[in-house]
Amino acid sequence: MKKLYILSAVALGLATASCDDYLDINTNPNAPSAEVVTSDMIMPAVEMNLAASYGDFMRITGGYFAQHYAQEFGTSNYVDYSSFYISATRSSSTYTQMMQRVLGNAQTIIEKANAQAEYGTLLAATTLRAFAYQALVDCYGEVPFTEAFSSNSSPAYDQGKDIYEALLDELDAAIAKASEGDLVCTNFLYPGEKADKWIRFANSLKLRMLTRSVDKLTARQSELDALVAEGNFITGDVQWAGCWTTEAGSESPFYAEEFATNFGSTQINVVPNIAILGTMIQDTYTDPRVEAFWEKGSNGKYNGYISSNTQILQGTVDAAGATCDAAYFSRPVASYDMPVVILSLSDVEFYLAEYYAKKNDATKAAAHYAEAVKASFDACGVSGADDNIAQFPYNQSNWKKSIGIAKWVANAGFNGFEAWCEMRRLDYPAFENPSVSGADFDNGSVLDPSSYVPGTIYTPKNVRSEIGANKLLERWPYAESSTARNANAPTFPGHTVPVFWAE
């Protein structure tokens, strides 16, 4: 993968008003000391490194693990992801970026803001820190937390449950100190805004974390009840938008990784998986969001591929006889200025639908389910939400299936990482029963997904032995950059051992 986003606080100098300066890898490394840097100088580094990690590496891996993506015909860059596998080395640079350039810098801001009673800035940094740490727990299960930024060169790994508990407490403390009118230091997420939007973001992040984990935490249900009763959540997607440019290294991260050729790479990797296309395009219904998520292939149709096939020879045909060369397959819709969405309004509405489903309030659950679908359609800029809801109505008797599949589809064009997390937790989309493999759709010469069942997933054709049939990758191996020379690094429990909230 191209590693364009290698920012650190000391490499930034002074804050400016556009993303491109913060994405310049040739910035003079001479820097002011930690004692004199300000939050305005550091916050953009936190944001841009988080955007690069979450909006690129985590988006791509999550997309493959959720079967939104498949590896392009004839190339092999992400074949391991396509087989539900990731090695300890593959995530090392992203882990380091998150720990040092996101969390380390966020911690500096928190300390400075707290000392100077800048509570809007304190809340913003605390929220981004909680978001980043939550994502790492969702990947690895356990990571250094208590000793992460201490002098201990071999920090202990904390349990994911304990990290979630601590992050929720940190968010509560920061929200309690902040007032809606408090100023927030220079940032790209809510430029020029005060703390009110950050309070909504923090509350919505709490909603995500509590929804995902409340059954595993200690006495947090009343906190979730109070949060929902207050209802002070985001009213639009939390995203970095309007700050990306066409300059090399300053495009939106996924586009820079997969589409830009500024650094000489022309390899095509990501194409849609037949699972997501087979769900969005059915015999009697086509989801209008398909045009917002995917480009058409060379034959003027939406064409997906399977997970982790061996590289088939050019000249392979589909079931209708069309030649399946590289141009045959669709590609994600992408642009240099595409937003990096980290928490969507659709997701929040799905969490609220789940909250009421668990309360057995089918009326409110269905209402929030409908609002979630509508928010997804609005984000895509297409109409037809009401028809989609009629085609796939909310079902209280199997709310996990209703919400799980609808959320999986909604995140296909924005946030594969979130889709992968929720699949592990809700168990939907589920593997088709009886067992189906990618080999059932491709025999090496003919690609025929006609037997795919919409709303299901399948075992990759060359699934890794560490995973096996009818199983998801449940966690990443601990990053090599974290475990190397760390005597306190735990033994990896295995690729199919759930993180705490999916147990």
Short mmCIF file of C-alpha atoms in Angstrom, two decimals:
data_model
loop_
_atom_site.label_atom_id
_atom_site.label_comp_id
_atom_site.label_asym_id
_atom_site.label_seq_id
_atom_site.Cartn_x
_atom_site.Cartn_y
_atom_site.Cartn_z
CA MET A 1 0.00 0.00 0.00
CA LYS A 2 1.11 3.56 -0.62
CA LYS A 3 2.06 5.19 2.65
CA LEU A 4 1.58 8.87 1.93
CA TYR A 5 0.36 10.08 5.29
CA ILE A 6 3.34 10.06 7.62
CA LEU A 7 2.68 13.19 9.62
CA SER A 8 3.75 13.88 13.16
CA ALA A 9 3.20 16.85 15.39
CA VAL A 10 6.83 17.90 15.17
CA ALA A 11 6.73 17.89 11.37
CA LEU A 12 3.90 20.33 11.07
CA GLY A 13 5.03 23.80 12.00
CA LEU A 14 2.14 26.26 12.02
CA ALA A 15 -1.50 25.48 11.30
CA THR A 16 -3.08 26.67 8.04
CA ALA A 17 -6.53 26.47 6.54
CA SER A 18 -6.28 23.53 4.15
CA CYS A 19 -5.51 19.83 4.36
CA ASP A 20 -2.75 19.84 1.77
CA ASP A 21 -0.13 21.41 4.05
CA TYR A 22 -0.72 18.69 6.61
CA LEU A 23 -0.32 15.99 3.99
CA ASP A 24 3.03 17.27 2.69
CA ILE A 25 5.57 14.53 3.36
CA ASN A 26 8.40 16.89 2.46
CA THR A 27 7.78 19.28 5.34
CA ASN A 28 10.94 20.50 7.06
CA PRO A 29 11.52 18.11 10.00
CA ASN A 30 12.98 20.91 12.14
CA ALA A 31 10.28 21.59 14.68
CA PRO A 32 9.50 23.54 17.81
CA SER A 33 9.87 21.75 21.11
CA ALA A 34 6.93 20.06 22.79
CA GLU A 35 6.90 22.85 25.37
CA VAL A 36 6.01 25.55 22.85
CA VAL A 37 3.73 23.75 20.39
CA THR A 38 0.07 24.67 20.69
CA SER A 39 -3.11 22.66 20.24
CA ASP A 40 -3.74 24.52 16.98
CA MET A 41 -0.46 23.15 15.67
CA ILE A 42 -1.08 19.56 16.74
CA MET A 43 -4.79 18.96 16.17
CA PRO A 44 -4.61 18.86 12.36
CA ALA A 45 -1.93 16.15 12.64
CA VAL A 46 -4.22 14.10 14.87
CA GLU A 47 -7.08 14.47 12.40
CA MET A 48 -5.16 13.82 9.19
CA ASN A 49 -3.39 10.76 10.55
CA LEU A 50 -6.69 9.41 11.85
CA ALA A 51 -8.31 10.13 8.47
CA ALA A 52 -5.44 8.36 6.71
CA SER A 53 -5.56 5.28 8.94
CA TYR A 54 -9.32 4.90 9.24
CA GLY A 55 -10.21 6.18 5.78
CA ASP A 56 -7.66 4.06 3.94
CA PHE A 57 -6.21 0.96 5.61
CA MET A 58 -9.15 0.26 7.90
CA ARG A 59 -11.67 1.06 5.17
CA ILE A 60 -9.97 -1.34 2.77
CA THR A 61 -9.40 -4.22 5.18
CA GLY A 62 -12.90 -3.85 6.63
CA GLY A 63 -14.35 -3.81 3.14
CA TYR A 64 -12.69 -7.13 2.29
CA PHE A 65 -13.55 -8.77 5.61
CA ALA A 66 -17.19 -7.63 5.20
CA GLN A 67 -17.31 -8.94 1.61
CA HIS A 68 -17.97 -5.51 0.20
CA TYR A 69 -14.71 -5.84 -1.74
CA ALA A 70 -12.96 -8.53 -3.73
CA GLN A 71 -9.45 -8.52 -5.21
CA GLU A 72 -9.35 -7.43 -8.84
CA PHE A 73 -8.89 -10.07 -11.48
CA GLY A 74 -5.17 -10.62 -12.22
CA THR A 75 -3.67 -8.70 -9.27
CA SER A 76 -2.78 -9.86 -5.79
CA ASN A 77 -2.17 -6.94 -3.43
CA TYR A 78 -5.08 -7.77 -1.11
CA VAL A 79 -5.57 -11.48 -1.76
CA ASP A 80 -4.82 -12.18 1.91
CA TYR A 81 -7.67 -9.87 2.98
CA SER A 82 -9.88 -11.52 0.40
CA SER A 83 -9.22 -14.83 2.15
CA PHE A 84 -10.22 -13.36 5.55
CA TYR A 85 -6.62 -13.08 6.73
CA ILE A 86 -4.23 -10.40 7.89
CA SER A 87 -0.68 -10.87 9.16
CA ALA A 88 1.00 -9.17 12.10
CA THR A 89 3.17 -7.15 9.73
CA ARG A 90 0.38 -5.85 7.47
CA SER A 91 -1.11 -3.61 10.13
CA SER A 92 2.13 -2.51 11.80
CA SER A 93 2.54 0.85 10.10
CA THR A 94 -1.11 1.75 10.64
CA TYR A 95 -0.90 0.67 14.29
CA THR A 96 2.15 2.91 14.77
CA GLN A 97 0.43 5.79 13.01
CA MET A 98 -2.59 5.45 15.26
CA MET A 99 -0.63 5.07 18.49
CA GLN A 100 2.01 7.72 17.96
CA ARG A 101 0.61 10.30 15.56
CA VAL A 102 -3.02 10.12 16.60
CA LEU A 103 -3.16 8.99 20.22
CA GLY A 104 0.19 10.38 21.31
CA ASN A 105 -0.56 13.81 19.88
CA ALA A 106 -4.14 13.74 21.18
CA GLN A 107 -2.79 13.06 24.67
CA THR A 108 -0.55 16.12 24.40
CA ILE A 109 -3.53 18.28 23.44
CA ILE A 110 -5.60 16.89 26.31
CA GLU A 111 -2.90 17.71 28.83
CA LYS A 112 -2.41 21.24 27.47
CA ALA A 113 -6.11 21.97 27.17
CA ASN A 114 -6.86 20.72 30.66
CA ALA A 115 -4.07 22.79 32.16
CA GLN A 116 -5.32 25.91 30.36
CA ALA A 117 -9.04 25.26 30.99
CA GLU A 118 -9.71 25.07 27.22
CA TYR A 119 -12.57 22.67 27.62
CA GLY A 120 -13.88 22.76 24.05
CA THR A 121 -10.48 21.68 22.80
CA LEU A 122 -10.24 19.14 25.62
CA LEU A 123 -13.51 17.58 24.49
CA ALA A 124 -12.48 17.47 20.83
CA ALA A 125 -9.16 15.76 21.57
CA THR A 126 -10.76 13.37 24.05
CA THR A 127 -13.41 12.38 21.51
CA LEU A 128 -10.86 11.68 18.78
CA ARG A 129 -8.70 9.76 21.24
CA ALA A 130 -11.69 7.65 22.29
CA PHE A 131 -12.62 7.03 18.67
CA ALA A 132 -9.10 5.91 17.75
CA TYR A 133 -8.67 3.68 20.80
CA GLN A 134 -12.09 2.12 20.28
CA ALA A 135 -11.14 1.27 16.69
CA LEU A 136 -7.90 -0.37 17.84
CA VAL A 137 -9.75 -2.47 20.41
CA ASP A 138 -12.23 -3.49 17.75
CA CYS A 139 -9.30 -4.67 15.59
CA TYR A 140 -6.99 -6.32 18.09
CA GLY A 141 -9.09 -6.97 21.18
CA GLU A 142 -6.28 -5.92 23.53
CA VAL A 143 -3.77 -3.09 23.17
CA PRO A 144 -1.48 -1.10 25.49
CA PHE A 145 -3.52 1.56 27.26
CA THR A 146 -2.61 2.20 30.89
CA GLU A 147 1.13 2.07 30.16
CA ALA A 148 0.96 3.09 26.49
CA PHE A 149 2.59 6.49 26.87
CA SER A 150 4.68 5.79 29.93
CA SER A 151 8.43 5.31 30.16
CA ASN A 152 7.89 1.55 30.11
CA SER A 153 9.37 0.24 26.85
CA SER A 154 7.37 -2.99 27.24
CA PRO A 155 3.89 -1.74 28.08
CA ALA A 156 1.31 -4.24 29.25
CA TYR A 157 -1.74 -4.88 27.11
CA ASP A 158 -5.07 -3.95 28.68
CA GLN A 159 -8.26 -5.92 28.13
CA GLY A 160 -10.61 -4.40 25.58
CA LYS A 161 -13.45 -4.31 28.09
CA ASP A 162 -11.36 -2.26 30.52
CA ILE A 163 -10.31 0.14 27.77
CA TYR A 164 -13.92 0.71 26.74
CA GLU A 165 -14.85 1.42 30.35
CA ALA A 166 -12.01 3.92 30.74
CA LEU A 167 -12.82 5.66 27.44
CA LEU A 168 -16.46 6.07 28.41
CA ASP A 169 -15.40 7.63 31.70
CA GLU A 170 -13.02 9.98 29.88
CA LEU A 171 -15.79 11.06 27.51
CA ASP A 172 -18.17 11.66 30.42
CA ALA A 173 -15.59 13.81 32.20
CA ALA A 174 -14.82 15.87 29.08
CA ILE A 175 -18.50 16.38 28.24
CA ALA A 176 -19.18 17.51 31.81
CA LYS A 177 -16.49 20.20 31.57
CA ALA A 178 -17.46 21.52 28.15
CA SER A 179 -20.18 24.03 27.35
CA GLU A 180 -21.78 24.34 23.93
CA GLY A 181 -20.24 27.77 23.36
CA ASP A 182 -16.67 26.79 24.25
CA LEU A 183 -14.06 27.45 21.60
CA VAL A 184 -12.25 24.56 19.92
CA CYS A 185 -8.75 24.79 18.50
CA THR A 186 -8.06 24.70 14.76
CA ASN A 187 -9.56 21.57 13.23
CA PHE A 188 -10.86 20.25 9.93
CA LEU A 189 -13.75 18.19 11.22
CA TYR A 190 -15.83 21.15 12.41
CA PRO A 191 -13.88 24.22 11.23
CA GLY A 192 -15.00 27.43 12.86
CA GLU A 193 -17.54 25.66 15.06
CA LYS A 194 -17.73 25.67 18.83
CA ALA A 195 -18.12 22.74 21.20
CA ASP A 196 -21.81 22.02 20.59
CA LYS A 197 -21.13 19.80 17.57
CA TRP A 198 -18.33 18.03 19.40
CA ILE A 199 -20.74 17.30 22.28
CA ARG A 200 -23.11 15.67 19.79
CA PHE A 201 -20.22 13.71 18.27
CA ALA A 202 -19.06 12.56 21.71
CA ASN A 203 -22.59 11.48 22.66
CA SER A 204 -22.97 9.59 19.39
CA LEU A 205 -19.63 7.87 19.88
CA LYS A 206 -20.80 6.85 23.35
CA LEU A 207 -23.97 5.48 21.76
CA ARG A 208 -21.86 3.35 19.41
CA MET A 209 -19.61 2.08 22.19
CA LEU A 210 -22.45 1.35 24.60
CA THR A 211 -24.56 -0.35 21.95
CA ARG A 212 -21.62 -2.52 21.03
CA SER A 213 -20.61 -3.41 24.56
CA VAL A 214 -23.26 -2.65 27.18
CA ASP A 215 -24.03 -6.32 27.77
CA LYS A 216 -20.39 -6.91 28.68
CA LEU A 217 -19.75 -3.83 30.81
CA THR A 218 -20.50 -3.11 34.44
CA ALA A 219 -23.78 -1.29 35.20
CA ARG A 220 -23.83 0.82 32.03
CA GLN A 221 -27.42 0.18 30.92
CA SER A 222 -28.76 3.13 32.89
CA GLU A 223 -26.15 5.32 31.22
CA LEU A 224 -27.34 4.17 27.81
CA ASP A 225 -30.95 4.79 28.81
CA ALA A 226 -30.13 8.34 29.89
CA LEU A 227 -28.15 8.99 26.72
CA VAL A 228 -31.02 7.90 24.49
CA ALA A 229 -33.54 9.86 26.55
CA GLU A 230 -31.46 13.02 26.14
CA GLY A 231 -31.21 12.45 22.39
CA ASN A 232 -28.41 14.96 21.80
CA PHE A 233 -26.81 13.14 18.88
CA ILE A 234 -25.31 14.16 15.56
CA THR A 235 -27.68 15.54 12.92
CA GLY A 236 -25.38 14.78 9.98
CA ASP A 237 -22.44 12.55 9.14
CA VAL A 238 -19.18 13.09 11.01
CA GLN A 239 -16.73 13.33 8.15
CA TRP A 240 -13.70 15.09 6.80
CA ALA A 241 -15.04 16.78 3.70
CA GLY A 242 -14.23 19.88 1.72
CA CYS A 243 -10.56 19.84 2.65
CA TRP A 244 -9.03 17.48 0.07
CA THR A 245 -7.26 18.76 -3.05
CA THR A 246 -5.84 17.40 -6.29
CA GLU A 247 -2.27 18.04 -5.15
CA ALA A 248 -0.19 14.87 -4.80
CA GLY A 249 -0.50 13.54 -1.25
CA SER A 250 -3.47 15.71 -0.33
CA GLU A 251 -6.29 13.75 -1.95
CA SER A 252 -8.82 11.87 0.14
CA PRO A 253 -6.96 8.80 1.49
CA PHE A 254 -8.89 5.98 -0.20
CA TYR A 255 -8.71 7.76 -3.54
CA ALA A 256 -5.00 8.43 -3.10
CA GLU A 257 -4.43 4.76 -2.31
CA GLU A 258 -6.50 3.15 -5.02
CA PHE A 259 -6.96 5.66 -7.82
CA ALA A 260 -4.30 8.39 -7.85
CA THR A 261 -1.19 7.85 -9.99
CA ASN A 262 0.88 10.71 -8.60
CA PHE A 263 3.45 8.31 -7.21
CA GLY A 264 3.61 6.04 -10.23
CA SER A 265 1.27 3.24 -9.18
CA THR A 266 -1.38 2.16 -11.67
CA GLN A 267 -2.36 -1.15 -10.06
CA ILE A 268 -6.07 -1.81 -9.69
CA ASN A 269 -7.07 -3.79 -6.61
CA VAL A 270 -10.53 -3.12 -5.20
CA VAL A 271 -13.65 -4.31 -7.02
CA PRO A 272 -17.10 -5.08 -5.59
CA ASN A 273 -17.75 -8.49 -4.14
CA ILE A 274 -20.55 -10.49 -5.69
CA ALA A 275 -22.09 -10.65 -2.19
CA ILE A 276 -22.81 -6.93 -1.97
CA LEU A 277 -23.79 -6.59 -5.63
CA GLY A 278 -25.96 -9.70 -5.44
CA THR A 279 -27.79 -8.12 -2.51
CA MET A 280 -28.16 -4.67 -4.03
CA ILE A 281 -29.21 -5.98 -7.47
CA GLN A 282 -31.87 -8.66 -7.27
CA ASP A 283 -34.28 -10.06 -9.84
CA THR A 284 -37.16 -7.79 -8.86
CA TYR A 285 -35.39 -4.87 -7.20
CA THR A 286 -32.28 -2.78 -7.72
CA ASP A 287 -31.08 -0.62 -4.83
CA PRO A 288 -30.66 2.95 -6.17
CA ARG A 289 -27.57 3.40 -4.01
CA VAL A 290 -25.66 1.02 -6.27
CA GLU A 291 -24.86 3.91 -8.61
CA ALA A 292 -23.42 5.92 -5.71
CA PHE A 293 -21.23 3.03 -4.58
CA TRP A 294 -20.01 1.40 -7.82
CA GLU A 295 -19.02 2.25 -11.37
CA LYS A 296 -20.24 0.03 -14.19
CA GLY A 297 -17.85 -2.38 -15.88
CA SER A 298 -16.82 -2.43 -19.54
CA ASN A 299 -20.05 -4.15 -20.56
CA GLY A 300 -22.17 -1.35 -19.08
CA LYS A 301 -23.31 -3.45 -16.12
CA TYR A 302 -22.39 -3.79 -12.47
CA ASN A 303 -20.05 -6.79 -12.23
CA GLY A 304 -18.59 -8.21 -9.03
CA TYR A 305 -15.95 -10.78 -8.30
CA ILE A 306 -15.41 -13.46 -5.63
CA SER A 307 -13.15 -13.43 -2.61
CA SER A 308 -9.62 -14.80 -2.90
CA ASN A 309 -9.68 -16.60 -6.19
CA THR A 310 -6.43 -17.73 -7.69
CA GLN A 311 -5.49 -15.44 -10.55
CA ILE A 312 -7.65 -16.71 -13.39
CA LEU A 313 -6.49 -16.39 -16.98
CA GLN A 314 -7.65 -13.58 -19.22
CA GLY A 315 -10.39 -14.99 -21.39
CA THR A 316 -12.44 -16.42 -18.55
CA VAL A 317 -16.09 -15.75 -19.26
CA ASP A 318 -19.13 -15.05 -17.16
CA ALA A 319 -22.22 -17.23 -17.28
CA ALA A 320 -23.62 -15.17 -20.16
CA GLY A 321 -20.45 -15.55 -22.19
CA ALA A 322 -18.90 -12.11 -21.61
CA THR A 323 -15.10 -12.04 -21.35
CA CYS A 324 -13.95 -11.34 -17.80
CA ASP A 325 -10.85 -9.24 -18.35
CA ALA A 326 -9.81 -6.63 -15.79
CA ALA A 327 -12.01 -3.90 -17.25
CA TYR A 328 -15.07 -6.15 -16.99
CA PHE A 329 -15.34 -5.65 -13.23
CA SER A 330 -16.86 -2.61 -11.57
CA ARG A 331 -14.87 -0.24 -9.40
CA PRO A 332 -15.84 1.81 -6.35
CA VAL A 333 -17.08 5.32 -7.01
CA ALA A 334 -14.26 7.55 -5.79
CA SER A 335 -12.96 11.07 -6.21
CA TYR A 336 -10.06 13.12 -4.89
CA ASP A 337 -12.45 15.04 -2.61
CA MET A 338 -14.57 12.12 -1.37
CA PRO A 339 -15.33 12.49 2.36
CA VAL A 340 -13.84 10.28 5.05
CA VAL A 341 -16.87 9.25 7.09
CA ILE A 342 -16.12 8.09 10.62
CA LEU A 343 -19.61 8.13 12.13
CA SER A 344 -22.74 8.43 10.02
CA LEU A 345 -26.21 9.62 10.87
CA SER A 346 -27.43 6.33 9.41
CA ASP A 347 -25.34 4.38 11.92
CA VAL A 348 -26.73 6.41 14.82
CA GLU A 349 -30.30 5.72 13.70
CA PHE A 350 -29.52 2.00 13.40
CA TYR A 351 -28.14 2.04 16.97
CA LEU A 352 -31.36 3.68 18.15
CA ALA A 353 -33.40 1.10 16.24
CA GLU A 354 -31.46 -1.62 18.05
CA TYR A 355 -31.98 0.08 21.41
CA TYR A 356 -35.75 0.00 20.99
CA ALA A 357 -35.69 -3.48 19.49
CA LYS A 358 -34.08 -4.74 22.68
CA LYS A 359 -36.81 -2.93 24.64
CA ASN A 360 -39.34 -4.77 22.46
CA ASP A 361 -40.73 -1.45 21.26
CA ALA A 362 -41.32 -2.47 17.64
CA THR A 363 -42.93 0.85 16.68
CA LYS A 364 -39.96 3.01 17.68
CA ALA A 365 -37.49 0.44 16.40
CA ALA A 366 -39.15 0.45 12.98
CA ALA A 367 -39.23 4.25 12.95
CA HIS A 368 -35.51 4.55 13.60
CA TYR A 369 -34.80 1.75 11.12
CA ALA A 370 -36.64 3.79 8.50
CA GLU A 371 -34.75 6.94 9.47
CA ALA A 372 -31.46 5.03 9.16
CA VAL A 373 -32.27 3.89 5.63
CA LYS A 374 -33.41 7.40 4.67
CA ALA A 375 -30.20 8.90 6.04
CA SER A 376 -28.20 6.44 3.97
CA PHE A 377 -30.09 7.37 0.80
CA ASP A 378 -29.66 11.07 1.57
CA ALA A 379 -25.92 10.61 2.02
CA CYS A 380 -25.81 8.92 -1.38
CA GLY A 381 -27.83 11.69 -3.01
CA VAL A 382 -30.41 9.28 -4.43
CA SER A 383 -34.15 8.82 -3.99
CA GLY A 384 -36.10 5.64 -3.34
CA ALA A 385 -35.71 5.12 0.40
CA ASP A 386 -39.41 4.47 0.95
CA ASP A 387 -39.41 1.78 -1.71
CA ASN A 388 -36.35 0.18 -0.16
CA ILE A 389 -38.03 0.12 3.25
CA ALA A 390 -41.09 -1.48 1.67
CA GLN A 391 -38.92 -4.09 -0.03
CA PHE A 392 -37.02 -4.86 3.18
CA PRO A 393 -39.31 -3.92 6.08
CA TYR A 394 -38.18 -3.98 9.67
CA ASN A 395 -38.93 -7.28 11.41
CA GLN A 396 -39.05 -7.18 15.20
CA SER A 397 -39.05 -10.98 15.47
CA ASN A 398 -35.61 -11.04 13.83
CA TRP A 399 -34.35 -7.53 14.41
CA LYS A 400 -30.71 -8.54 14.21
CA LYS A 401 -31.20 -9.73 10.65
CA SER A 402 -33.18 -6.64 9.63
CA ILE A 403 -30.71 -4.19 11.10
CA GLY A 404 -27.60 -6.21 10.33
CA ILE A 405 -28.19 -6.59 6.60
CA ALA A 406 -29.53 -3.06 6.14
CA LYS A 407 -26.53 -1.59 7.96
CA TRP A 408 -24.14 -3.78 5.94
CA VAL A 409 -25.58 -2.40 2.71
CA ALA A 410 -25.64 1.20 3.94
CA ASN A 411 -21.96 1.09 4.85
CA ALA A 412 -20.83 -0.49 1.58
CA GLY A 413 -19.95 2.84 0.03
CA PHE A 414 -18.60 4.61 3.08
CA ASN A 415 -17.34 2.49 5.95
CA GLY A 416 -16.38 -1.14 5.45
CA PHE A 417 -14.68 -1.19 8.83
CA GLU A 418 -17.93 -0.44 10.64
CA ALA A 419 -19.68 -3.09 8.57
CA TRP A 420 -17.10 -5.70 9.57
CA CYS A 421 -17.48 -4.79 13.25
CA GLU A 422 -21.25 -5.05 13.21
CA MET A 423 -21.23 -8.34 11.28
CA ARG A 424 -19.13 -9.87 14.04
CA ARG A 425 -21.54 -8.61 16.67
CA LEU A 426 -24.97 -9.05 15.07
CA ASP A 427 -24.09 -12.21 13.10
CA TYR A 428 -25.72 -10.78 9.97
CA PRO A 429 -25.26 -11.06 7.08
CA ALA A 430 -24.85 -14.74 7.90
CA PHE A 431 -23.14 -17.51 5.98
CA GLU A 432 -25.52 -19.29 3.66
CA ASN A 433 -26.67 -22.64 4.97
CA PRO A 434 -25.77 -25.17 3.61
CA SER A 435 -22.20 -24.02 3.29
CA VAL A 436 -21.29 -22.10 0.14
CA SER A 437 -17.79 -21.32 -1.09
CA GLY A 438 -16.44 -19.02 -3.75
CA ALA A 439 -15.71 -22.20 -5.68
CA ASP A 440 -19.46 -22.54 -6.18
CA PHE A 441 -19.40 -19.30 -8.17
CA ASP A 442 -16.15 -19.78 -10.09
CA ASN A 443 -14.70 -23.02 -11.46
CA GLY A 444 -11.58 -21.35 -12.85
CA SER A 445 -12.96 -20.70 -16.30
CA VAL A 446 -16.55 -19.59 -15.79
CA LEU A 447 -17.70 -16.97 -13.30
CA ASP A 448 -21.33 -17.66 -12.43
CA PRO A 449 -22.75 -16.06 -9.25
CA SER A 450 -26.37 -16.83 -10.18
CA SER A 451 -26.73 -19.21 -7.22
CA TYR A 452 -25.75 -16.55 -4.69
CA VAL A 453 -28.48 -15.92 -2.11
CA PRO A 454 -29.00 -12.16 -1.47
CA GLY A 455 -28.19 -10.96 2.04
CA THR A 456 -25.69 -13.72 2.79
CA ILE A 457 -21.93 -14.12 2.84
CA TYR A 458 -19.87 -17.09 1.73
CA THR A 459 -16.58 -18.81 2.52
CA PRO A 460 -13.81 -17.45 0.30
CA LYS A 461 -12.63 -19.90 -2.33
CA ASN A 462 -9.13 -20.02 -0.87
CA VAL A 463 -9.99 -19.26 2.74
CA ARG A 464 -7.01 -19.44 5.05
CA SER A 465 -6.70 -22.54 7.17
CA GLU A 466 -6.47 -20.33 10.28
CA ILE A 467 -10.06 -19.25 9.61
CA GLY A 468 -11.85 -22.23 8.07
CA ALA A 469 -15.29 -22.52 6.51
CA ASN A 470 -18.28 -20.44 7.59
CA LYS A 471 -16.26 -18.21 9.90
CA LEU A 472 -15.35 -14.55 9.91
CA LEU A 473 -11.98 -13.12 10.79
CA GLU A 474 -12.76 -11.96 14.34
CA ARG A 475 -9.60 -10.02 15.17
CA TRP A 476 -6.23 -8.94 13.85
CA PRO A 477 -2.98 -10.47 15.14
CA TYR A 478 -1.19 -8.03 17.44
CA ALA A 479 0.87 -5.66 15.32
CA GLU A 480 4.50 -6.67 14.99
CA SER A 481 5.53 -3.08 15.64
CA SER A 482 3.83 -3.41 19.05
CA THR A 483 4.98 -6.88 20.08
CA ALA A 484 8.59 -6.77 18.89
CA ARG A 485 10.93 -6.62 21.88
CA ASN A 486 7.94 -6.28 24.24
CA ALA A 487 8.26 -8.89 26.94
CA ASN A 488 4.72 -8.12 28.10
CA ALA A 489 3.06 -8.80 24.74
CA PRO A 490 0.40 -11.49 25.17
CA THR A 491 0.09 -14.61 23.08
CA PHE A 492 -2.25 -14.10 20.16
CA PRO A 493 -5.46 -16.03 20.97
CA GLY A 494 -6.30 -16.82 17.35
CA HIS A 495 -7.97 -15.29 14.31
CA THR A 496 -11.43 -16.66 15.13
CA VAL A 497 -11.52 -15.70 18.82
CA PRO A 498 -13.99 -12.80 19.18
CA VAL A 499 -13.07 -9.50 20.79
CA PHE A 500 -14.88 -8.96 24.07
CA TRP A 501 -18.07 -7.38 22.72
CA ALA A 502 -18.65 -10.19 20.21
CA GLU A 503 -18.18 -13.07 22.67
#
